[in-house]
Amino acid sequence: MEGVTETLLLALVVVTALAFDFTNGFHDTGNAMATSIATRALKPKTAVTLSAVLNLVGAFMSLAVAATIAKGIVDAGVITLPVVLAGLVGGIVWNLVTWLFGIPSSSSHALVGGMVGAVLAAVGTSGVLWSGVISKVLVPALLAPVIAIAVAGLGTWFVARLTRGVPQEVSNRGFRWGQIGSASLVSLAHGTNDAQKSMGIILLALIAGGAVPADSSVPFWVILSCAVAMALGTYLGGWRVIRTLGKGLVEIDSRQGMAAETSSAAVILLSSHFGFSLSTTHVATGSVLGSGVGMPGAKVRWNVAGRMFVAWLVTLPAAGLVGAVCHWLESAIGGTAGTLAVFGLLIVTSAAIWIASRRKPVDHNNVNEAWDEEKGADLESVAATTGEVGPERVGPLPAVPTAVGPILGSVESVESLAPVGAAQGKVQA
Amino acid sequence: MSFIDWGALMQVLVAGLILGAGAPALFALGLRLLAGTAPVAPEGAAAASSDGEATASATVTIARPTPVRLVGAIACLGVVVGAVAFGLVFVVSGGH
C-alpha cells in the first residue's frame, strides 16, 4: 500500500514537472523569437519551429545538470515530494496567468516562488533563506533590465548611426540574417539552461522516491521527455507573450531586432559565465526596451513596460501564494487524496485559463497586428503607433492585480472556479 | 551584508557592452562598407519612388565595393561570425 502511494506521488510529480517544462517553453518562445517575428525576418510558424528545434537540441546538450532546485533559496532538507508538487503547481499557474495577460515574466522566478511558498506553508519561515531570495531573485530582477537596456541601447545607437544612408533594402536583408543568427543563439541557450531545471526536479523526485540511487545521473528518458516537453511548448508558442514583446513595447525594425537579440544572447551567456544569474526573460525584455531607447526617434511604451516590471515583482509572492495554498490543501486533505486534489485543481485551473484565453485568441495569424486597444493580449496599450499616452484609459497598472486576483482566488477552492467556468459557458463543474 | 556581487555585475556589464553592443556595430559597419551609403539621398529619393521601385533600384545601383572596402567588410563580418561561433561553442561546452 505504502509503495503504491509513493509510486503514484512520484508519477504525479514527474508529470507536473513535465507540465512546468512545457509552460516554460511555451512562455519563453518570445524571448528569442518575438523580434524576429515582429520584423518579419521569419514567418511566425517558421520562427517557433526553429526555436523549438534549437531548444530540443539545447536540452540534449545540457550535460551538467543543476540537480538542485531553488538552491540557496530554500533549505534543501525540507524539500519533500508534496512540497515539490505544490511548488510546481504554483509555478505553472503563475506562468499561465501571466501568459493569459501576455506578460513576459520569468519562468524560473515562478518556479522559485512556488517552492518558497510551499516551503513556507510546510515548515514556516525557517525553511527559507531570505538573503538568498533577495540576492538571487529580487536584485537580479531589478538589475537585468538595466543592464540589457544599456547594452541594447548602445548597440542600437551604433547600428542606427552606422547604417544611416545605407539603402534600406540592403540593411533589412543583412540585419534579418543577423537577427536570425542571434535569436537562434538565444533559443539554444534557453534550451541548455531551462530544460535542466525540470530535469533536476525530476531527478530529485526520483531520488527522493527511491526509484534511482542518490548518485544517479539523469536517466535518458528524463532528458528525452524534458527536451520534448519544452520543444512542444516552444512550438505551440506563447503568442500572447510574443506579441507583447515584439509589438507592444517598441515598434521594432530589423536593425533594432538584431541589436536586441545580440544583446540578449551576450548578456545571458556572460551572466551565466560570470555567475551572476539573470533571468532570460528579464534580459530579453530589457533588450527590446533598449532597442527602443537607443533608436533615434523610436517611442517606447513605458506604460506596458511598467506593468511588466510590476508583474516581475509580483511573480515571487503570487506564485508563492499558489504554492502555499496548494500545500495547505494537500496537507489538510492528507495523503493520496490531498495530492490528487492538488493535481486535479491544477488541471481545472489550467483549463479555466485556457478557456478564458479563447475569448481573444492570439495566434500566428494575428500576432503581428498593429498594437491597438482592442487586441494586444489584454494588455491594453494606448495609441498604437505614436506611443502617446492617452489620458482617458483606466490606469493600466491595476489591471494585473485586479485581474489576477480572481484567478488566484479561485485556486483556493474548486467551488469558486465554477462561476468562472460558467461565465465562459462550457467548463464542467 | 552585500546583496549584489558588484564584481560580477561590472564584468557582465562591461563584457556585455563590448560584445552585445560591439557585435551589432561591427555588423552594421560591415554592411555599410559592403553596400556603401549609395546614391540614395537620405529621405527624399526613397520616399519619391514607390516602394517596389525603390527596392529594385537600390539593389541595382549599388556600386561594387572597392577592394579595400570589401576587405574591411569581410573583416567586420568575419569578427561577428567568429563571435557567434564562439558563443555557440561556449553554449555547447556547457561553460555557462
Coordinates of N, CA, C and O in Angstrom, one line a residue, chain A residues 24-160:
Chain A
N24 N 7.1 26.4 -19.5 CA 8.4 27.1 -19.6 C 8.8 27.4 -21.1 O 9.0 28.6 -21.5
G25 N 8.7 26.4 -21.9 CA 9.0 26.6 -23.3 C 8.0 27.5 -24.0 O 8.3 28.4 -24.7
F26 N 6.7 27.2 -23.6 CA 5.6 28.0 -24.1 C 5.7 29.5 -23.8 O 5.5 30.3 -24.7
H27 N 6.1 29.7 -22.6 CA 6.1 31.1 -22.1 C 7.4 31.9 -22.7 O 7.3 33.1 -22.9
D28 N 8.4 31.1 -22.9 CA 9.7 31.8 -23.2 C 10.0 31.8 -24.7 O 11.1 32.3 -25.1
T29 N 9.1 31.3 -25.6 CA 9.4 31.4 -27.0 C 9.7 32.8 -27.4 O 10.6 33.1 -28.2
G30 N 9.0 33.7 -26.9 CA 9.1 35.1 -27.2 C 10.4 35.7 -27.0 O 10.9 36.6 -27.7
N31 N 11.1 35.2 -25.9 CA 12.4 35.8 -25.6 C 13.3 35.8 -26.7 O 14.1 36.7 -27.0
A32 N 13.3 34.6 -27.5 CA 14.2 34.5 -28.6 C 13.6 35.0 -29.9 O 14.3 35.6 -30.7
M33 N 12.3 34.7 -30.1 CA 11.8 34.9 -31.4 C 10.8 36.1 -31.6 O 10.5 36.4 -32.8
A34 N 10.5 36.7 -30.6 CA 9.5 37.8 -30.7 C 9.9 38.9 -31.7 O 9.2 39.3 -32.6
T35 N 11.2 39.3 -31.6 CA 11.6 40.4 -32.5 C 11.7 39.9 -33.9 O 11.4 40.6 -34.9
S36 N 12.2 38.6 -34.1 CA 12.3 38.1 -35.5 C 10.9 38.0 -36.1 O 10.8 38.2 -37.3
I37 N 9.9 37.7 -35.3 CA 8.5 37.6 -35.9 C 8.0 39.0 -36.1 O 7.4 39.2 -37.2
A38 N 8.3 39.9 -35.3 CA 7.8 41.3 -35.4 C 8.4 42.0 -36.7 O 7.7 42.7 -37.3
T39 N 9.6 41.7 -36.9 CA 10.3 42.4 -38.1 C 10.1 41.5 -39.4 O 10.6 41.9 -40.4
R40 N 9.4 40.4 -39.2 CA 9.1 39.5 -40.4 C 10.4 39.0 -40.9 O 10.5 38.6 -42.1
A41 N 11.4 38.9 -40.1 CA 12.7 38.2 -40.5 C 12.3 36.7 -40.8 O 12.9 36.0 -41.6
L42 N 11.4 36.2 -40.0 CA 10.9 34.8 -40.1 C 9.4 34.8 -40.0 O 8.8 35.7 -39.3
K43 N 8.8 33.9 -40.7 CA 7.4 33.7 -40.6 C 7.1 33.2 -39.2 O 7.9 32.4 -38.7
P44 N 6.0 33.6 -38.6 CA 5.7 33.1 -37.2 C 5.9 31.7 -37.0 O 6.6 31.2 -36.1
K45 N 5.3 30.8 -37.9 CA 5.4 29.4 -37.7 C 6.9 28.9 -37.9 O 7.3 28.0 -37.1
T46 N 7.6 29.5 -38.8 CA 9.0 29.1 -39.0 C 9.8 29.5 -37.8 O 10.6 28.7 -37.3
A47 N 9.5 30.6 -37.2 CA 10.3 31.1 -36.1 C 10.1 30.1 -34.9 O 11.1 29.7 -34.3
V48 N 8.8 29.8 -34.6 CA 8.6 28.9 -33.4 C 9.2 27.5 -33.7 O 9.7 26.8 -32.8
T49 N 9.1 27.1 -35.0 CA 9.7 25.7 -35.3 C 11.2 25.7 -35.1 O 11.7 24.8 -34.4
L50 N 11.8 26.8 -35.6 CA 13.3 26.9 -35.4 C 13.6 26.9 -33.9 O 14.5 26.2 -33.5
S51 N 12.9 27.7 -33.2 CA 13.2 27.8 -31.8 C 12.9 26.5 -31.1 O 13.7 26.1 -30.2
A52 N 11.9 25.8 -31.5 CA 11.6 24.5 -30.8 C 12.7 23.5 -31.1 O 13.2 22.8 -30.2
V53 N 13.2 23.5 -32.3 CA 14.3 22.5 -32.7 C 15.5 22.9 -31.9 O 16.2 22.0 -31.3
L54 N 15.8 24.2 -31.8 CA 17.1 24.6 -31.1 C 16.9 24.3 -29.6 O 17.9 23.9 -28.9
N55 N 15.7 24.5 -29.0 CA 15.5 24.2 -27.6 C 15.7 22.7 -27.4 O 16.3 22.2 -26.4
L56 N 15.2 21.9 -28.4 CA 15.3 20.4 -28.3 C 16.8 20.0 -28.3 O 17.3 19.3 -27.4
V57 N 17.5 20.6 -29.2 CA 19.0 20.3 -29.4 C 19.7 20.8 -28.1 O 20.5 20.1 -27.5
G58 N 19.3 22.0 -27.7 CA 20.0 22.6 -26.5 C 19.7 21.7 -25.2 O 20.6 21.5 -24.4
A59 N 18.5 21.1 -25.1 CA 18.2 20.3 -23.9 C 19.1 19.1 -23.9 O 19.5 18.7 -22.8
F60 N 19.4 18.5 -25.1 CA 20.2 17.3 -25.1 C 21.7 17.7 -24.8 O 22.5 16.9 -24.4
M61 N 22.1 19.0 -25.1 CA 23.4 19.3 -24.8 C 23.7 19.7 -23.4 O 24.9 19.8 -23.0
S62 N 22.7 19.9 -22.6 CA 23.0 20.3 -21.2 C 23.4 19.1 -20.4 O 22.6 18.3 -20.0
L63 N 24.7 18.9 -20.3 CA 25.3 17.8 -19.7 C 25.4 18.0 -18.2 O 25.1 17.1 -17.4
A64 N 25.8 19.1 -17.8 CA 25.9 19.4 -16.4 C 24.6 19.8 -15.8 O 24.1 20.9 -16.0
V65 N 23.9 18.9 -15.2 CA 22.6 19.2 -14.7 C 22.6 19.8 -13.4 O 23.2 19.3 -12.4
A66 N 21.9 20.9 -13.3 CA 21.8 21.6 -12.0 C 20.7 20.8 -11.2 O 19.5 21.1 -11.4
A67 N 21.1 19.9 -10.4 CA 20.2 19.0 -9.8 C 19.4 19.6 -8.6 O 18.6 19.0 -8.0
T68 N 19.8 20.8 -8.3 CA 19.2 21.4 -7.2 C 18.2 22.5 -7.6 O 18.6 23.4 -8.4
I69 N 17.0 22.4 -7.2 CA 16.0 23.5 -7.5 C 16.1 24.4 -6.3 O 16.3 24.1 -5.2
A70 N 16.0 25.7 -6.6 CA 15.9 26.7 -5.6 C 17.1 26.6 -4.6 O 16.9 26.8 -3.4
K71 N 18.2 26.3 -5.2 CA 19.4 26.1 -4.4 C 19.8 27.5 -3.7 O 19.8 28.5 -4.4
G72 N 20.0 27.4 -2.5 CA 20.4 28.6 -1.8 C 19.2 29.6 -1.5 O 19.4 30.7 -1.0
I73 N 18.0 29.1 -1.8 CA 16.9 29.9 -1.6 C 15.9 29.3 -0.5 O 15.4 30.0 0.3
V74 N 15.8 28.0 -0.6 CA 15.1 27.3 0.4 C 16.0 26.2 1.0 O 17.0 25.8 0.4
D75 N 15.7 25.8 2.3 CA 16.5 24.8 2.9 C 16.3 23.5 2.3 O 15.2 23.0 2.3
A76 N 17.4 22.9 1.7 CA 17.2 21.7 0.9 C 16.7 20.6 1.7 O 16.0 19.7 1.1
G77 N 16.9 20.6 3.0 CA 16.5 19.5 3.8 C 15.0 19.3 4.0 O 14.5 18.3 4.3
V78 N 14.2 20.4 3.7 CA 12.8 20.3 3.9 C 12.0 20.0 2.7 O 10.8 19.9 2.7
I79 N 12.7 19.9 1.5 CA 12.0 19.6 0.3 C 11.6 18.1 0.2 O 12.4 17.2 0.2
T80 N 10.3 17.9 0.2 CA 9.7 16.6 0.1 C 8.9 16.6 -1.2 O 8.7 17.6 -1.8
L81 N 8.5 15.4 -1.6 CA 7.7 15.3 -2.8 C 6.4 16.2 -2.8 O 6.2 16.9 -3.8
P82 N 5.6 16.2 -1.7 CA 4.5 17.0 -1.7 C 4.8 18.5 -1.9 O 4.1 19.3 -2.5
V83 N 5.9 18.9 -1.2 CA 6.4 20.3 -1.4 C 6.7 20.6 -2.8 O 6.3 21.7 -3.3
V84 N 7.4 19.7 -3.4 CA 7.8 19.9 -4.8 C 6.6 20.1 -5.7 O 6.5 20.9 -6.6
L85 N 5.6 19.2 -5.5 CA 4.4 19.2 -6.3 C 3.7 20.5 -6.1 O 3.3 21.2 -7.1
A86 N 3.5 21.0 -4.9 CA 2.8 22.3 -4.6 C 3.6 23.4 -5.3 O 3.0 24.3 -5.9
G87 N 4.9 23.4 -5.2 CA 5.7 24.4 -5.8 C 5.6 24.5 -7.3 O 5.5 25.5 -7.9
L88 N 5.6 23.3 -7.9 CA 5.4 23.2 -9.3 C 4.1 23.8 -9.8 O 4.0 24.5 -10.8
V89 N 3.0 23.4 -9.0 CA 1.7 23.9 -9.4 C 1.7 25.4 -9.3 O 1.2 26.1 -10.2
G90 N 2.4 26.0 -8.2 CA 2.5 27.4 -8.1 C 3.1 28.0 -9.4 O 2.6 29.0 -9.9
G91 N 4.2 27.4 -9.8 CA 4.9 27.9 -10.9 C 4.1 27.9 -12.2 O 4.1 28.8 -13.0
I92 N 3.4 26.7 -12.4 CA 2.6 26.5 -13.6 C 1.5 27.5 -13.7 O 1.3 28.2 -14.7
V93 N 0.8 27.7 -12.6 CA -0.4 28.6 -12.6 C 0.1 30.0 -12.8 O -0.6 30.7 -13.6
W94 N 1.2 30.4 -12.2 CA 1.6 31.8 -12.5 C 2.1 32.0 -13.9 O 1.8 33.0 -14.5
N95 N 2.7 31.0 -14.5 CA 3.1 31.1 -15.9 C 1.9 31.2 -16.8 O 1.9 32.0 -17.7
L96 N 0.8 30.4 -16.5 CA -0.4 30.5 -17.3 C -1.1 31.8 -17.1 O -1.6 32.4 -18.1
V97 N -1.1 32.3 -15.9 CA -1.8 33.6 -15.7 C -1.1 34.7 -16.4 O -1.7 35.5 -17.1
T98 N 0.2 34.8 -16.3 CA 1.0 35.8 -17.0 C 0.9 35.7 -18.5 O 0.8 36.7 -19.2
W99 N 0.8 34.4 -19.0 CA 0.6 34.2 -20.4 C -0.7 34.8 -20.8 O -0.8 35.4 -21.9
L100 N -1.7 34.5 -20.0 CA -3.1 35.0 -20.4 C -3.1 36.5 -20.6 O -3.7 37.0 -21.5
F101 N -2.3 37.2 -19.8 CA -2.2 38.6 -19.9 C -1.1 39.1 -20.8 O -0.8 40.3 -20.9
G102 N -0.4 38.1 -21.4 CA 0.6 38.5 -22.4 C 1.8 39.1 -21.7 O 2.5 39.9 -22.3
I103 N 2.1 38.8 -20.5 CA 3.2 39.4 -19.8 C 4.4 38.5 -19.8 O 4.3 37.3 -19.3
P104 N 5.5 38.9 -20.4 CA 6.7 38.0 -20.3 C 7.3 38.1 -18.9 O 7.8 39.1 -18.4
S105 N 7.1 37.0 -18.1 CA 7.6 37.0 -16.8 C 8.5 35.8 -16.6 O 8.3 34.8 -17.4
S106 N 9.4 35.8 -15.7 CA 10.4 34.7 -15.6 C 9.8 33.4 -15.1 O 9.2 33.3 -14.1
S107 N 10.0 32.4 -15.9 CA 9.5 31.0 -15.5 C 10.3 30.5 -14.3 O 9.7 29.9 -13.4
S108 N 11.6 30.8 -14.3 CA 12.4 30.4 -13.1 C 11.9 31.0 -11.8 O 11.8 30.4 -10.8
H109 N 11.6 32.3 -11.9 CA 11.2 33.0 -10.7 C 9.8 32.5 -10.3 O 9.6 32.4 -9.1
A110 N 9.0 32.1 -11.2 CA 7.7 31.5 -10.9 C 7.9 30.2 -10.1 O 7.3 29.9 -9.1
L111 N 8.9 29.4 -10.6 CA 9.1 28.1 -10.0 C 9.7 28.3 -8.6 O 9.3 27.7 -7.6
V112 N 10.7 29.2 -8.5 CA 11.3 29.5 -7.2 C 10.2 30.1 -6.3 O 10.1 29.7 -5.1
G113 N 9.3 30.9 -6.8 CA 8.2 31.5 -5.9 C 7.3 30.4 -5.4 O 7.0 30.3 -4.2
G114 N 7.0 29.5 -6.3 CA 6.1 28.4 -5.9 C 6.8 27.5 -4.8 O 6.1 27.1 -3.8
M115 N 8.0 27.3 -5.0 CA 8.8 26.5 -4.0 C 8.8 27.2 -2.7 O 8.6 26.6 -1.6
V116 N 9.2 28.5 -2.7 CA 9.3 29.2 -1.5 C 7.9 29.2 -0.7 O 7.8 29.0 0.5
G117 N 6.8 29.4 -1.5 CA 5.5 29.4 -0.9 C 5.2 28.0 -0.3 O 4.7 28.0 0.9
A118 N 5.5 27.0 -1.0 CA 5.2 25.7 -0.5 C 6.0 25.3 0.8 O 5.5 24.8 1.7
V119 N 7.3 25.8 0.8 CA 8.2 25.6 1.9 C 7.7 26.4 3.1 O 7.6 25.9 4.3
L120 N 7.2 27.6 2.9 CA 6.7 28.4 3.9 C 5.5 27.7 4.6 O 5.3 27.7 5.8
A121 N 4.6 27.2 3.7 CA 3.4 26.5 4.2 C 3.8 25.2 5.0 O 3.1 24.9 5.9
A122 N 4.9 24.6 4.5 CA 5.3 23.3 5.1 C 6.0 23.5 6.4 O 5.6 22.8 7.4
V123 N 7.0 24.3 6.5 CA 7.8 24.4 7.7 C 7.9 25.8 8.3 O 8.6 26.1 9.3
G124 N 7.3 26.8 7.6 CA 7.4 28.2 8.1 C 8.6 28.9 7.6 O 9.4 28.4 6.8
T125 N 8.8 30.1 8.2 CA 9.9 31.0 7.7 C 11.3 30.4 7.8 O 12.2 30.8 7.1
S126 N 11.4 29.4 8.7 CA 12.8 28.9 8.9 C 13.3 28.2 7.7 O 14.5 28.0 7.6
G127 N 12.4 27.7 6.9 CA 12.9 26.9 5.7 C 13.4 27.8 4.6 O 13.9 27.2 3.6
V128 N 13.2 29.1 4.6 CA 13.5 29.9 3.5 C 14.7 30.8 3.9 O 14.8 31.3 5.0
L129 N 15.7 30.8 3.0 CA 16.9 31.6 3.2 C 16.6 33.0 2.5 O 16.8 33.1 1.3
W130 N 16.2 33.9 3.3 CA 15.7 35.2 2.8 C 16.8 36.0 2.0 O 16.5 36.7 1.1
S131 N 18.1 35.9 2.6 CA 19.1 36.7 1.9 C 19.3 36.1 0.5 O 19.6 36.8 -0.5
G132 N 19.1 34.8 0.3 CA 19.2 34.1 -1.0 C 18.1 34.6 -1.9 O 18.3 34.9 -3.1
V133 N 16.9 34.8 -1.3 CA 15.8 35.3 -2.1 C 16.1 36.7 -2.6 O 15.9 37.0 -3.8
I134 N 16.6 37.5 -1.8 CA 16.9 38.9 -2.2 C 18.0 38.9 -3.2 O 17.9 39.5 -4.3
S135 N 19.1 38.2 -2.9 CA 20.3 38.4 -3.8 C 20.2 37.6 -5.1 O 20.8 37.9 -6.1
K136 N 19.4 36.5 -5.1 CA 19.3 35.7 -6.3 C 18.0 35.9 -7.1 O 17.9 35.5 -8.2
V137 N 17.0 36.5 -6.5 CA 15.8 36.7 -7.2 C 15.4 38.2 -7.4 O 15.3 38.7 -8.5
L138 N 15.3 38.9 -6.3 CA 14.8 40.2 -6.4 C 15.8 41.2 -7.0 O 15.4 42.0 -7.9
V139 N 17.0 41.2 -6.5 CA 18.0 42.1 -7.1 C 18.3 41.9 -8.6 O 18.3 42.8 -9.3
P140 N 18.5 40.6 -9.0 CA 18.7 40.4 -10.4 C 17.5 40.8 -11.2 O 17.6 41.3 -12.3
A141 N 16.3 40.7 -10.7 CA 15.1 41.1 -11.4 C 15.1 42.6 -11.7 O 14.6 43.1 -12.7
L142 N 15.7 43.3 -10.7 CA 15.8 44.8 -10.9 C 17.0 45.2 -11.8 O 16.9 46.1 -12.6
L143 N 18.1 44.4 -11.7 CA 19.3 44.8 -12.5 C 19.3 44.3 -13.9 O 19.8 45.0 -14.8
A144 N 18.6 43.2 -14.2 CA 18.7 42.6 -15.5 C 18.2 43.6 -16.6 O 18.9 43.8 -17.6
P145 N 17.0 44.2 -16.4 CA 16.6 45.1 -17.4 C 17.5 46.3 -17.6 O 17.7 46.8 -18.7
V146 N 18.1 46.8 -16.5 CA 19.0 47.9 -16.6 C 20.2 47.6 -17.5 O 20.6 48.3 -18.4
I147 N 20.8 46.4 -17.2 CA 22.0 46.0 -18.0 C 21.6 45.8 -19.4 O 22.3 46.3 -20.4
A148 N 20.5 45.1 -19.7 CA 20.1 44.8 -21.0 C 19.7 46.1 -21.8 O 20.0 46.3 -23.0
I149 N 19.1 47.0 -21.1 CA 18.7 48.3 -21.8 C 20.0 49.0 -22.2 O 20.1 49.6 -23.3
A150 N 21.0 49.0 -21.3 CA 22.2 49.7 -21.6 C 22.9 49.1 -22.8 O 23.3 49.8 -23.7
V151 N 23.0 47.8 -22.8 CA 23.7 47.1 -23.9 C 23.0 47.3 -25.2 O 23.5 47.7 -26.2
A152 N 21.7 46.9 -25.2 CA 20.9 47.0 -26.4 C 20.8 48.4 -26.9 O 20.8 48.7 -28.1
G153 N 20.6 49.4 -25.9 CA 20.5 50.8 -26.3 C 21.8 51.3 -27.0 O 21.7 51.9 -28.1
L154 N 22.9 50.9 -26.5 CA 24.2 51.4 -27.1 C 24.3 50.7 -28.5 O 24.7 51.3 -29.4
G155 N 24.0 49.4 -28.5 CA 24.2 48.6 -29.7 C 23.3 49.2 -30.8 O 23.7 49.4 -32.0
T156 N 22.0 49.5 -30.5 CA 21.1 50.1 -31.4 C 21.5 51.4 -31.9 O 21.4 51.8 -33.1
W157 N 22.1 52.2 -31.0 CA 22.5 53.6 -31.4 C 23.7 53.5 -32.4 O 23.6 54.2 -33.4
F158 N 24.6 52.6 -32.1 CA 25.7 52.4 -33.0 C 25.2 52.0 -34.4 O 25.6 52.5 -35.4
V159 N 24.3 51.0 -34.4 CA 23.8 50.4 -35.6 C 23.0 51.5 -36.4 O 23.2 51.7 -37.6
A160 N 22.2 52.3 -35.7 CA 21.5 53.3 -36.4 C 22.4 54.4 -37.0 O 22.2 54.8 -38.1

